[in-house]
Amino acid sequence: MNPVQRLFRQALRHAYPRVVTPLYRLLVRRLPPRAGYLVWRGVRRAVAGRAPRPEGPEVDVAVVALGVGEPQLAELLDRLPGEHGVEPGRVLVVTDSDAVHVAATRGSRLEHVPSSGDWRRLFPDGDYDAFLERRIESITASFRVGRLIR
Amino acid sequence: MSAAGRRRALFITSNGFGLGHVTRCMAIARRLPDDFESIVFTLSEALPLVRRQGFFAEYFSSRHPGSEPTNQWNERLRLRVDAVLAEYEPAVAVFDGTYPYGGMLDALDGAGVPTVWCRRGMWRAGEGGFNLVFEPAFDLVVEPGELAGAVDAGVTARRSARAARVDPILLCDDSELLGRDEACRGIGLDPSAVNVLMQPGWENEVFGPSAQMCLERLDRHPDVQVVVAVSPLRSRAVPLPDAVAKVSTYPLASVYRAFDLSICGAGYNIFHEAVAYGLPALFVPNAGTPLDDQVARARFAERAGIARSWESRSASALDEHLAALLDEQVRAEMAGRARATGLRNGARAAAQAVARVARETRA
C-alpha cells in the first residue's frame, strides 16, 4: 500500500464513526419505514458478503466450571488471572451458575449454559451432554481462546 | 415444539437500567395460553430471578465495555441466537428493548420465526429515532400502555397507529398482592405504623445525598418505619447504609400493601405499579436514563394528583412533599385518585397478541 492509500485509509477510519455512520443513520431514518429497514438490511448483507465475519475477542484462558455455586465461582474468578498472569478481562468462564454478576464485578467474561436440571425439565428425553458439547463448542468458537481448561 | 406438543415462545430481553424489560417479558410469558412454554434469553443479570420465577432461562453478557467493538459483540450474539433458535425451535420470538440488536436481527432474519417487538413508549423527546428503522423487521409491535401517554413526546408516539397497544403491563395482578398484615409479617413491619418503602436507584449506582436526605427526614418521625429495597441486580446494587431495614422480595409489588408510601424513581414498572395498586408515591425521576422519560411520567402523575414529584432534589421541596405525604388524609385522597384512573393490566392482552402471531404463522 503506498503512502497516499495508507493516508486515505486512515482518514476513512477516522471519518467513519464521526461522519459516515451519523450521516447514514440520518438518511435511513428519513426514508419511509419499510424502505429504511430494507436499506439497513441491504447494506448489512452487502458488508457481510464482502468482509470477513469479525473474529471473536481474545481470551487467554477459558475455564468450563459446571455445578459451582456463587462462592466457588467468585473464588475461581479471583484466582485465575493471577494464576495465569493475565488481566481479568482475558479470562472467560463457561458456567451453569446463574450468579452471572460475579464476572461483571470482576471485569471477567462469562458465558452461561443452562444447567442439566433446567435443561432436562424442558427436554425430559433429551441428551444434555450432547447439548452441552454443542454449546461449549459454539461458545469457544465465538472467542479466540488461548487455552481451554475443562 | 416440545415433546408434549406445546409451542415455545422465546423472550429476548435487553439489559436496561432496571428490571423493566425482563419483568414485562415474564408478565407476558406467565399469561400465555397453556399450549405454550416460555424460554427467556436475557442480557440482564436478573437471570437468577427469572429462574426463581420458574422460567427456563439463558443469559448472554452485554458488550464488554471498552474492549469489544460493537460488530464483534453482535457477531457473537448472532451465533448465540442462531444456536438458541436451532435448539429450541420457538414458534415466536418476542424482543423487549428499545434497540433491536443487529446480531439478533441477523439471526432472526430468514430463520422463519415470527417476531414481536414489545416496545414501551415515553422515549425522551428527540431520542432514539433511528431505532424505529427496525420496526419492519417484526411481524408485530406491541406497545405496553403508558398512563402518561398523553404527554408522550417521544418518537414512538407518532408510530402508535402501527402498534398493537395494550394497557400497561404489570407482573402482578391486584389479586396477587398479599394483605397488609401478611405482607408486614413477612418483612417484619408493624402494620399500625406508617411504613415507607424506598427504592433508590434514581441516582443510578449510588445511595446519594438525595436518598440520604429522605432517610434523615423520615427518621425524625417515630411512627414511621422505613424499608429500603435491595436491587436484585447484584453488580448494580446501590450500596446501602448499614443501619436501614432492607427488603429483597421479588416481585416487590407482592408486598406493596405493607406500605403507605413509596419513594422511588419513575421507571415504567415502578410508576405503573404504584398507580395500579394505589400506593401513594414521591417520584424522584431519573433524568439520566438514555431513553426513558421518567421526568414526564412523574410530572404527569403530580398534575393528576396521584403522586408527588421531587425533581429539584432540594431540601425545602422534600420537606413540603413529606409534610403532605405523611398526612393520612392526603395519602387516602391520592390513592383514591390513582384507583380512579382505572389502570388495568395489559399483560394478558399482550400474551394473546403473541399467541396469535405464533398460531397464525405456524400450522
Short mmCIF file of C-alpha atoms in Angstrom, two decimals:
data_model
loop_
_atom_site.label_atom_id
_atom_site.label_comp_id
_atom_site.label_asym_id
_atom_site.label_seq_id
_atom_site.Cartn_x
_atom_site.Cartn_y
_atom_site.Cartn_z
CA MET A 1 0.00 0.00 0.00
CA ASN A 2 1.50 3.36 -0.99
CA PRO A 3 1.54 6.32 1.43
CA VAL A 4 -1.43 8.00 -0.27
CA GLN A 5 -3.54 4.87 0.03
CA ARG A 6 -2.44 4.48 3.63
CA LEU A 7 -3.40 8.09 4.41
CA PHE A 8 -6.74 7.64 2.68
CA ARG A 9 -7.49 4.51 4.67
CA GLN A 10 -6.57 6.26 7.93
CA ALA A 11 -8.77 9.22 7.03
CA LEU A 12 -11.64 6.89 6.23
CA ARG A 13 -11.20 5.03 9.51
CA HIS A 14 -11.26 8.34 11.36
CA ALA A 15 -14.23 9.70 9.45
CA TYR A 16 -16.31 6.56 9.56
CA PRO A 17 -17.72 6.73 13.10
CA ARG A 18 -17.74 10.54 13.17
CA VAL A 19 -19.24 11.36 9.80
CA VAL A 20 -20.23 8.36 7.74
CA THR A 21 -22.23 6.48 10.37
CA PRO A 22 -24.21 9.51 11.66
CA LEU A 23 -24.94 10.62 8.07
CA TYR A 24 -26.02 7.14 7.09
CA ARG A 25 -28.33 6.91 10.10
CA LEU A 26 -29.79 10.34 9.37
CA LEU A 27 -30.57 9.39 5.77
CA VAL A 28 -32.01 5.98 6.62
CA ARG A 29 -34.24 7.50 9.30
CA ARG A 30 -35.81 9.82 6.79
CA LEU A 31 -36.85 7.08 4.41
CA PRO A 32 -40.32 5.53 4.70
CA PRO A 33 -40.20 2.81 7.41
CA ARG A 34 -40.08 -0.23 5.12
CA ALA A 35 -37.54 1.37 2.78
CA GLY A 36 -35.32 2.43 5.66
CA TYR A 37 -35.21 -1.09 7.04
CA LEU A 38 -34.54 -2.62 3.63
CA VAL A 39 -31.66 -0.20 3.06
CA TRP A 40 -30.26 -1.03 6.50
CA ARG A 41 -30.59 -4.74 5.87
CA GLY A 42 -29.19 -4.46 2.34
CA VAL A 43 -26.12 -2.55 3.50
CA ARG A 44 -25.59 -5.03 6.31
CA ARG A 45 -25.82 -8.01 3.97
CA ALA A 46 -23.53 -6.36 1.44
CA VAL A 47 -20.91 -5.67 4.08
CA ALA A 48 -21.21 -9.20 5.48
CA GLY A 49 -20.85 -10.62 1.99
CA ARG A 50 -17.68 -8.67 1.17
CA ALA A 51 -15.89 -8.53 4.52
CA PRO A 52 -14.92 -11.49 6.66
CA ARG A 53 -17.02 -12.05 9.80
CA PRO A 54 -15.43 -10.32 12.80
CA GLU A 55 -13.25 -12.61 14.84
CA GLY A 56 -14.22 -13.10 18.44
CA PRO A 57 -12.50 -11.44 21.38
CA GLU A 58 -9.21 -12.87 22.52
CA VAL A 59 -9.14 -14.62 25.85
CA ASP A 60 -6.01 -16.21 27.22
CA VAL A 61 -7.76 -18.81 29.29
CA ALA A 62 -11.25 -20.25 29.23
CA VAL A 63 -12.48 -22.48 32.01
CA VAL A 64 -15.57 -24.66 31.99
CA ALA A 65 -16.97 -24.61 35.53
CA LEU A 66 -20.19 -26.56 35.92
CA GLY A 67 -22.10 -27.21 39.11
CA VAL A 68 -20.37 -24.42 41.02
CA GLY A 69 -22.14 -22.06 43.34
CA GLU A 70 -21.56 -18.34 43.69
CA PRO A 71 -18.75 -18.57 46.25
CA GLN A 72 -16.82 -21.09 44.15
CA LEU A 73 -17.35 -19.03 41.01
CA ALA A 74 -16.09 -15.92 42.78
CA GLU A 75 -13.07 -17.78 44.10
CA LEU A 76 -12.30 -19.12 40.64
CA LEU A 77 -12.51 -15.69 39.03
CA ASP A 78 -10.36 -14.19 41.78
CA ARG A 79 -7.73 -16.86 41.32
CA LEU A 80 -7.50 -17.36 37.57
CA PRO A 81 -5.99 -14.04 36.46
CA GLY A 82 -3.13 -14.26 38.94
CA GLU A 83 -2.64 -17.96 38.33
CA HIS A 84 -2.19 -17.42 34.61
CA GLY A 85 -0.62 -13.98 34.74
CA VAL A 86 -3.37 -12.33 32.72
CA GLU A 87 -5.81 -9.47 33.13
CA PRO A 88 -9.31 -10.35 34.36
CA GLY A 89 -10.75 -9.29 31.00
CA ARG A 90 -8.67 -12.04 29.33
CA VAL A 91 -10.37 -14.76 31.36
CA LEU A 92 -13.56 -16.48 30.24
CA VAL A 93 -15.60 -18.81 32.41
CA VAL A 94 -18.30 -21.02 30.93
CA THR A 95 -20.69 -21.92 33.69
CA ASP A 96 -24.18 -23.07 34.52
CA SER A 97 -24.19 -20.91 37.64
CA ASP A 98 -26.72 -18.10 37.48
CA ALA A 99 -24.55 -15.81 39.62
CA VAL A 100 -23.54 -14.03 36.44
CA HIS A 101 -22.91 -10.73 38.22
CA VAL A 102 -19.75 -12.25 39.73
CA ALA A 103 -17.89 -11.90 36.44
CA ALA A 104 -19.23 -8.40 35.74
CA THR A 105 -17.99 -7.09 39.08
CA ARG A 106 -14.52 -8.52 38.39
CA GLY A 107 -14.20 -7.44 34.77
CA SER A 108 -14.00 -11.03 33.55
CA ARG A 109 -16.04 -12.65 30.83
CA LEU A 110 -18.77 -15.16 31.47
CA GLU A 111 -20.78 -17.35 29.16
CA HIS A 112 -23.81 -19.09 30.61
CA VAL A 113 -25.13 -22.52 29.74
CA PRO A 114 -28.37 -23.90 31.15
CA SER A 115 -27.87 -26.40 33.95
CA SER A 116 -28.66 -30.06 33.39
CA GLY A 117 -31.60 -29.83 35.80
CA ASP A 118 -33.14 -26.90 33.96
CA TRP A 119 -32.49 -28.38 30.55
CA ARG A 120 -33.92 -31.79 31.37
CA ARG A 121 -37.16 -30.20 32.59
CA LEU A 122 -37.52 -28.77 29.09
CA PHE A 123 -36.22 -31.86 27.30
CA PRO A 124 -37.02 -34.83 29.58
CA ASP A 125 -35.94 -37.31 26.91
CA GLY A 126 -33.08 -35.23 25.55
CA ASP A 127 -29.31 -35.72 25.68
CA TYR A 128 -27.93 -32.95 27.89
CA ASP A 129 -24.34 -33.99 27.42
CA ALA A 130 -24.66 -33.69 23.65
CA PHE A 131 -26.34 -30.27 24.05
CA LEU A 132 -23.54 -29.16 26.37
CA GLU A 133 -20.88 -30.19 23.89
CA ARG A 134 -22.63 -28.31 21.10
CA ARG A 135 -22.95 -25.21 23.22
CA ILE A 136 -19.39 -25.23 24.55
CA GLU A 137 -18.08 -25.73 21.03
CA SER A 138 -20.23 -22.84 19.83
CA ILE A 139 -19.06 -20.60 22.66
CA THR A 140 -15.38 -21.33 22.27
CA ALA A 141 -15.66 -20.85 18.51
CA SER A 142 -17.03 -17.35 19.09
CA PHE A 143 -13.88 -16.39 21.00
CA ARG A 144 -10.18 -16.74 20.20
CA VAL A 145 -9.24 -18.93 23.11
CA GLY A 146 -5.64 -19.38 24.09
CA ARG A 147 -6.15 -22.28 26.45
CA LEU A 148 -9.34 -24.19 27.31
CA ILE A 149 -9.50 -25.87 30.70
CA ARG A 150 -12.30 -28.38 31.31
CA MET B 1 -42.44 -27.60 19.56
CA SER B 2 -41.91 -29.60 22.72
CA ALA B 3 -42.41 -33.33 23.02
CA ALA B 4 -45.62 -32.56 24.93
CA GLY B 5 -46.91 -30.70 21.88
CA ARG B 6 -46.52 -27.25 23.39
CA ARG B 7 -45.34 -24.32 21.33
CA ARG B 8 -42.30 -22.49 22.60
CA ALA B 9 -42.20 -18.74 22.97
CA LEU B 10 -38.71 -17.26 23.10
CA PHE B 11 -38.43 -13.99 25.01
CA ILE B 12 -35.30 -11.97 24.32
CA THR B 13 -34.76 -9.15 26.78
CA SER B 14 -32.26 -6.36 26.65
CA ASN B 15 -30.21 -5.18 29.58
CA GLY B 16 -31.79 -1.99 30.78
CA PHE B 17 -31.16 0.15 33.80
CA GLY B 18 -33.59 -1.78 35.94
CA LEU B 19 -35.82 -4.79 35.58
CA GLY B 20 -38.39 -3.28 33.24
CA HIS B 21 -37.65 -5.32 30.14
CA VAL B 22 -37.30 -8.69 31.80
CA THR B 23 -40.29 -8.09 34.07
CA ARG B 24 -42.54 -7.22 31.15
CA CYS B 25 -41.47 -10.38 29.36
CA MET B 26 -42.21 -12.50 32.41
CA ALA B 27 -45.56 -10.75 32.81
CA ILE B 28 -46.50 -11.76 29.27
CA ALA B 29 -44.92 -15.22 29.43
CA ARG B 30 -46.84 -16.31 32.52
CA ARG B 31 -50.12 -15.38 30.86
CA LEU B 32 -49.58 -17.24 27.59
CA PRO B 33 -52.15 -19.97 26.89
CA ASP B 34 -51.47 -23.43 28.30
CA ASP B 35 -50.26 -24.76 24.96
CA PHE B 36 -47.17 -22.54 25.21
CA GLU B 37 -43.99 -22.87 27.21
CA SER B 38 -41.63 -19.94 27.57
CA ILE B 39 -37.90 -19.57 27.29
CA VAL B 40 -36.21 -16.38 28.41
CA PHE B 41 -32.97 -15.34 26.75
CA THR B 42 -31.77 -12.33 28.67
CA LEU B 43 -28.91 -9.89 28.69
CA SER B 44 -29.90 -8.91 32.22
CA GLU B 45 -28.11 -10.10 35.32
CA ALA B 46 -31.57 -10.78 36.68
CA LEU B 47 -31.11 -14.37 35.46
CA PRO B 48 -31.45 -15.90 38.98
CA LEU B 49 -34.67 -14.03 39.49
CA VAL B 50 -36.06 -15.23 36.17
CA ARG B 51 -35.21 -18.83 37.07
CA ARG B 52 -36.79 -18.44 40.52
CA GLN B 53 -39.99 -17.35 38.79
CA GLY B 54 -39.99 -20.79 37.17
CA PHE B 55 -38.78 -19.92 33.70
CA PHE B 56 -36.16 -21.74 31.68
CA ALA B 57 -33.60 -19.04 31.06
CA GLU B 58 -30.32 -18.39 29.34
CA TYR B 59 -28.03 -15.42 29.79
CA PHE B 60 -25.83 -13.63 27.29
CA SER B 61 -23.48 -10.95 28.53
CA SER B 62 -23.71 -7.38 27.34
CA ARG B 63 -20.85 -5.92 25.35
CA HIS B 64 -17.66 -5.78 27.39
CA PRO B 65 -17.21 -2.01 27.73
CA GLY B 66 -14.14 -0.55 26.18
CA SER B 67 -12.70 -3.79 24.91
CA GLU B 68 -15.18 -5.23 22.48
CA PRO B 69 -16.23 -3.45 19.29
CA THR B 70 -19.94 -3.42 18.59
CA ASN B 71 -19.68 -5.52 15.43
CA GLN B 72 -17.68 -8.17 17.26
CA TRP B 73 -20.24 -8.43 20.04
CA ASN B 74 -23.10 -8.50 17.53
CA GLU B 75 -21.44 -11.37 15.69
CA ARG B 76 -21.21 -13.36 18.94
CA LEU B 77 -24.86 -12.52 19.62
CA ARG B 78 -25.82 -13.69 16.15
CA LEU B 79 -24.09 -17.00 16.70
CA ARG B 80 -25.74 -17.48 20.07
CA VAL B 81 -29.23 -16.59 18.89
CA ASP B 82 -28.69 -18.91 15.90
CA ALA B 83 -27.84 -21.70 18.37
CA VAL B 84 -30.84 -20.89 20.59
CA LEU B 85 -33.23 -20.88 17.64
CA ALA B 86 -31.85 -24.20 16.39
CA GLU B 87 -32.00 -25.75 19.84
CA TYR B 88 -35.46 -24.65 20.94
CA GLU B 89 -37.31 -24.10 17.64
CA PRO B 90 -39.61 -21.41 19.02
CA ALA B 91 -42.97 -20.69 17.45
CA VAL B 92 -42.50 -16.99 18.17
CA ALA B 93 -39.72 -14.71 19.35
CA VAL B 94 -40.53 -11.64 21.44
CA PHE B 95 -37.96 -8.90 21.95
CA ASP B 96 -38.39 -6.35 24.73
CA GLY B 97 -35.97 -3.47 24.43
CA THR B 98 -35.64 -0.08 22.84
CA TYR B 99 -32.90 -1.03 20.39
CA PRO B 100 -33.15 -4.33 18.49
CA TYR B 101 -29.61 -5.60 18.27
CA GLY B 102 -28.18 -6.13 14.80
CA GLY B 103 -26.81 -9.55 15.66
CA MET B 104 -30.20 -10.67 16.94
CA LEU B 105 -31.95 -9.38 13.82
CA ASP B 106 -29.37 -11.12 11.64
CA ALA B 107 -30.15 -14.43 13.34
CA LEU B 108 -33.92 -13.96 13.18
CA ASP B 109 -33.80 -12.82 9.56
CA GLY B 110 -34.51 -15.83 7.42
CA ALA B 111 -34.99 -18.16 10.42
CA GLY B 112 -38.70 -18.32 9.67
CA VAL B 113 -39.69 -17.46 13.24
CA PRO B 114 -42.45 -14.89 13.63
CA THR B 115 -41.30 -11.98 15.74
CA VAL B 116 -42.85 -9.46 18.10
CA TRP B 117 -41.27 -6.25 19.39
CA CYS B 118 -42.58 -5.32 22.81
CA ARG B 119 -41.73 -1.64 22.77
CA ARG B 120 -42.78 0.67 25.54
CA GLY B 121 -43.13 4.36 24.75
CA MET B 122 -42.24 7.52 26.68
CA TRP B 123 -38.89 7.89 24.96
CA ARG B 124 -37.18 11.17 25.63
CA ALA B 125 -38.05 13.76 23.02
CA GLY B 126 -35.77 13.66 20.01
CA GLU B 127 -34.02 10.46 21.06
CA GLY B 128 -33.98 7.02 19.53
CA GLY B 129 -35.36 7.94 16.11
CA PHE B 130 -33.04 5.56 14.31
CA ASN B 131 -34.29 2.64 16.42
CA LEU B 132 -37.63 2.81 14.62
CA VAL B 133 -35.92 1.74 11.38
CA PHE B 134 -36.09 -1.80 12.75
CA GLU B 135 -39.85 -1.83 13.11
CA PRO B 136 -40.48 -3.61 9.75
CA ALA B 137 -38.22 -6.45 10.92
CA PHE B 138 -41.02 -7.55 13.24
CA ASP B 139 -44.34 -9.15 12.42
CA LEU B 140 -45.98 -7.20 15.23
CA VAL B 141 -45.13 -4.33 17.55
CA VAL B 142 -46.87 -4.48 20.91
CA GLU B 143 -46.83 -1.22 22.81
CA PRO B 144 -47.34 -1.55 26.57
CA GLY B 145 -49.59 1.31 27.55
CA GLU B 146 -48.47 4.37 29.45
CA LEU B 147 -50.71 6.12 31.92
CA ALA B 148 -48.87 9.30 30.98
CA GLY B 149 -49.24 8.56 27.28
CA ALA B 150 -50.99 11.89 26.66
CA VAL B 151 -47.69 13.67 27.33
CA ASP B 152 -45.51 11.23 25.41
CA ALA B 153 -43.23 13.49 23.34
CA GLY B 154 -41.04 10.67 22.10
CA VAL B 155 -40.73 9.36 18.57
CA THR B 156 -42.80 6.23 19.22
CA ALA B 157 -45.86 8.38 19.94
CA ARG B 158 -46.04 9.14 16.22
CA ARG B 159 -45.95 5.43 15.40
CA SER B 160 -48.64 4.23 17.77
CA ALA B 161 -51.06 3.58 14.93
CA ARG B 162 -48.74 0.84 13.68
CA ALA B 163 -48.53 -0.87 17.04
CA ALA B 164 -50.93 -3.07 18.94
CA ARG B 165 -51.48 -1.05 22.11
CA VAL B 166 -52.40 -2.76 25.33
CA ASP B 167 -52.94 -1.46 28.83
CA PRO B 168 -49.82 -1.00 30.98
CA ILE B 169 -48.11 -4.33 31.53
CA LEU B 170 -47.71 -5.41 35.15
CA LEU B 171 -46.21 -8.61 36.50
CA CYS B 172 -48.76 -8.99 39.30
CA ASP B 173 -52.49 -8.74 39.21
CA ASP B 174 -54.08 -6.92 42.13
CA SER B 175 -55.35 -10.23 43.48
CA GLU B 176 -51.76 -11.48 43.86
CA LEU B 177 -50.77 -8.83 46.39
CA LEU B 178 -50.55 -10.01 49.97
CA GLY B 179 -52.81 -8.37 52.51
CA ARG B 180 -51.27 -5.76 54.79
CA ASP B 181 -50.93 -7.93 57.87
CA GLU B 182 -49.39 -10.84 55.97
CA ALA B 183 -47.07 -8.58 53.99
CA CYS B 184 -45.93 -6.77 57.14
CA ARG B 185 -45.35 -10.07 58.89
CA GLY B 186 -43.16 -11.26 56.04
CA ILE B 187 -40.98 -8.17 56.14
CA GLY B 188 -41.01 -7.62 59.88
CA LEU B 189 -43.02 -4.40 59.88
CA ASP B 190 -45.61 -3.12 62.31
CA PRO B 191 -48.86 -2.79 60.37
CA SER B 192 -50.01 0.03 62.64
CA ALA B 193 -47.01 2.21 61.74
CA VAL B 194 -46.60 4.44 58.71
CA ASN B 195 -44.44 2.25 56.51
CA VAL B 196 -42.33 3.85 53.83
CA LEU B 197 -40.67 1.91 51.01
CA MET B 198 -37.60 3.48 49.46
CA GLN B 199 -36.45 2.14 46.13
CA PRO B 200 -33.21 4.01 45.46
CA GLY B 201 -31.65 3.84 42.06
CA TRP B 202 -32.80 7.21 40.81
CA GLU B 203 -29.17 8.21 41.07
CA ASN B 204 -28.13 5.01 39.31
CA GLU B 205 -25.44 3.15 41.29
CA VAL B 206 -25.18 5.38 44.36
CA PHE B 207 -27.16 5.93 47.53
CA GLY B 208 -26.62 9.60 47.07
CA PRO B 209 -27.34 12.75 49.01
CA SER B 210 -30.98 12.87 47.99
CA ALA B 211 -31.64 9.35 49.26
CA GLN B 212 -29.75 10.14 52.46
CA MET B 213 -31.83 13.29 52.86
CA CYS B 214 -35.02 11.24 52.66
CA LEU B 215 -33.78 8.86 55.33
CA GLU B 216 -32.79 11.68 57.66
CA ARG B 217 -36.14 13.44 57.28
CA LEU B 218 -38.13 10.27 57.84
CA ASP B 219 -36.03 9.32 60.83
CA ARG B 220 -37.47 12.34 62.67
CA HIS B 221 -40.87 10.66 62.79
CA PRO B 222 -41.08 7.93 65.42
CA ASP B 223 -44.23 6.46 63.91
CA VAL B 224 -42.57 5.95 60.53
CA GLN B 225 -40.76 2.75 59.58
CA VAL B 226 -38.52 2.93 56.53
CA VAL B 227 -37.51 -0.08 54.47
CA VAL B 228 -35.08 0.18 51.59
CA ALA B 229 -35.36 -2.18 48.63
CA VAL B 230 -32.27 -4.13 47.65
CA SER B 231 -31.88 -4.40 43.90
CA PRO B 232 -31.74 -7.96 42.53
CA LEU B 233 -29.17 -6.69 40.03
CA ARG B 234 -26.16 -7.51 42.14
CA SER B 235 -23.50 -5.73 40.13
CA ARG B 236 -25.62 -2.59 40.04
CA ALA B 237 -26.97 -2.82 43.56
CA VAL B 238 -26.81 0.50 45.32
CA PRO B 239 -24.59 0.17 48.41
CA LEU B 240 -26.95 0.83 51.30
CA PRO B 241 -26.25 2.24 54.74
CA ASP B 242 -25.89 -0.49 57.33
CA ALA B 243 -28.49 0.78 59.77
CA VAL B 244 -31.52 0.59 57.49
CA ALA B 245 -34.08 -2.17 57.23
CA LYS B 246 -33.93 -3.86 53.86
CA VAL B 247 -36.26 -5.89 51.69
CA SER B 248 -35.33 -8.02 48.71
CA THR B 249 -38.64 -9.70 47.92
CA TYR B 250 -39.41 -10.27 44.27
CA PRO B 251 -41.79 -9.28 42.93
CA LEU B 252 -41.67 -6.40 45.37
CA ALA B 253 -45.18 -5.38 44.39
CA SER B 254 -46.47 -8.50 46.11
CA VAL B 255 -45.80 -6.81 49.48
CA TYR B 256 -46.87 -3.31 48.48
CA ARG B 257 -49.83 -3.41 50.87
CA ALA B 258 -47.36 -3.38 53.76
CA PHE B 259 -46.50 0.19 52.76
CA ASP B 260 -48.22 3.54 52.99
CA LEU B 261 -45.81 5.48 50.83
CA SER B 262 -43.15 4.77 48.23
CA ILE B 263 -40.16 6.98 47.45
CA CYS B 264 -38.80 5.79 44.13
CA GLY B 265 -37.76 6.58 40.61
CA ALA B 266 -40.34 6.85 37.86
CA GLY B 267 -39.33 3.93 35.67
CA TYR B 268 -42.05 2.09 33.79
CA ASN B 269 -42.71 -0.73 36.24
CA ILE B 270 -42.39 1.18 39.49
CA PHE B 271 -44.54 4.01 38.19
CA HIS B 272 -47.40 1.86 36.94
CA GLU B 273 -47.30 -0.47 39.93
CA ALA B 274 -47.61 2.45 42.34
CA VAL B 275 -50.63 3.79 40.47
CA ALA B 276 -52.29 0.43 39.80
CA TYR B 277 -52.02 -0.72 43.41
CA GLY B 278 -52.90 2.66 44.88
CA LEU B 279 -49.58 3.18 46.68
CA PRO B 280 -49.00 6.93 47.15
CA ALA B 281 -45.62 7.84 45.78
CA LEU B 282 -42.98 10.51 45.84
CA PHE B 283 -41.38 10.03 42.45
CA VAL B 284 -37.75 11.03 42.13
CA PRO B 285 -37.39 10.86 38.36
CA ASN B 286 -34.06 9.72 36.99
CA ALA B 287 -33.14 12.16 34.25
CA GLY B 288 -30.01 10.16 33.45
CA THR B 289 -31.51 7.23 31.57
CA PRO B 290 -30.70 7.10 27.86
CA LEU B 291 -34.28 6.96 26.59
CA ASP B 292 -36.86 6.64 29.35
CA ASP B 293 -38.67 9.92 30.00
CA GLN B 294 -39.17 9.48 33.72
CA VAL B 295 -39.47 13.23 34.23
CA ALA B 296 -42.55 13.41 32.02
CA ARG B 297 -44.18 10.46 33.83
CA ALA B 298 -43.56 11.98 37.23
CA ARG B 299 -44.84 15.41 36.21
CA PHE B 300 -47.96 13.84 34.72
CA ALA B 301 -48.67 11.99 37.93
CA GLU B 302 -48.21 15.11 40.02
CA ARG B 303 -50.52 17.17 37.82
CA ALA B 304 -53.11 14.41 38.07
CA GLY B 305 -52.84 14.48 41.85
CA ILE B 306 -51.92 10.80 42.06
CA ALA B 307 -48.32 11.30 43.21
CA ARG B 308 -45.72 13.91 44.02
CA SER B 309 -42.56 14.56 42.01
CA TRP B 310 -39.28 15.67 43.55
CA GLU B 311 -37.26 16.82 40.56
CA SER B 312 -35.37 19.61 42.26
CA ARG B 313 -33.81 17.39 44.95
CA SER B 314 -33.94 20.44 47.20
CA ALA B 315 -34.39 20.07 50.94
CA SER B 316 -37.22 22.59 51.10
CA ALA B 317 -39.16 20.79 48.38
CA LEU B 318 -38.64 17.46 50.11
CA ASP B 319 -39.91 18.88 53.39
CA GLU B 320 -43.01 20.16 51.65
CA HIS B 321 -43.63 16.82 49.91
CA LEU B 322 -43.15 14.76 53.06
CA ALA B 323 -45.35 17.08 55.12
CA ALA B 324 -48.13 16.31 52.67
CA LEU B 325 -47.42 12.62 52.16
CA LEU B 326 -47.15 11.80 55.84
CA ASP B 327 -50.71 13.12 56.23
CA GLU B 328 -53.05 10.14 56.17
CA GLN B 329 -55.87 12.12 54.56
CA VAL B 330 -53.64 13.33 51.73
CA ARG B 331 -52.47 9.79 51.06
CA ALA B 332 -56.01 8.45 51.06
CA GLU B 333 -57.09 11.06 48.53
CA MET B 334 -54.06 10.38 46.37
CA ALA B 335 -54.69 6.63 46.43
CA GLY B 336 -58.32 7.24 45.55
CA ARG B 337 -57.38 9.31 42.53
CA ALA B 338 -54.87 6.65 41.47
CA ARG B 339 -57.52 3.93 41.65
CA ALA B 340 -59.93 6.17 39.77
CA THR B 341 -57.60 6.13 36.75
CA GLY B 342 -58.94 2.61 36.17
CA LEU B 343 -55.48 1.39 35.21
CA ARG B 344 -55.74 -2.25 34.14
CA ASN B 345 -53.07 -4.87 33.49
CA GLY B 346 -52.38 -5.30 29.79
CA ALA B 347 -50.19 -8.38 30.18
CA ARG B 348 -52.93 -10.83 29.23
CA ALA B 349 -53.82 -8.89 26.10
CA ALA B 350 -50.14 -8.79 25.15
CA ALA B 351 -49.90 -12.55 25.70
CA GLN B 352 -52.92 -13.11 23.49
CA ALA B 353 -51.34 -11.00 20.77
CA VAL B 354 -48.11 -13.00 20.98
CA ALA B 355 -50.02 -16.29 20.85
CA ARG B 356 -51.97 -15.08 17.84
CA VAL B 357 -48.77 -14.26 15.96
CA ALA B 358 -47.39 -17.72 16.75
CA ARG B 359 -50.55 -19.55 15.69
CA GLU B 360 -51.27 -17.56 12.55
CA THR B 361 -47.80 -18.01 11.19
CA ARG B 362 -47.27 -21.68 12.00
CA ALA B 363 -49.68 -24.57 11.45
#
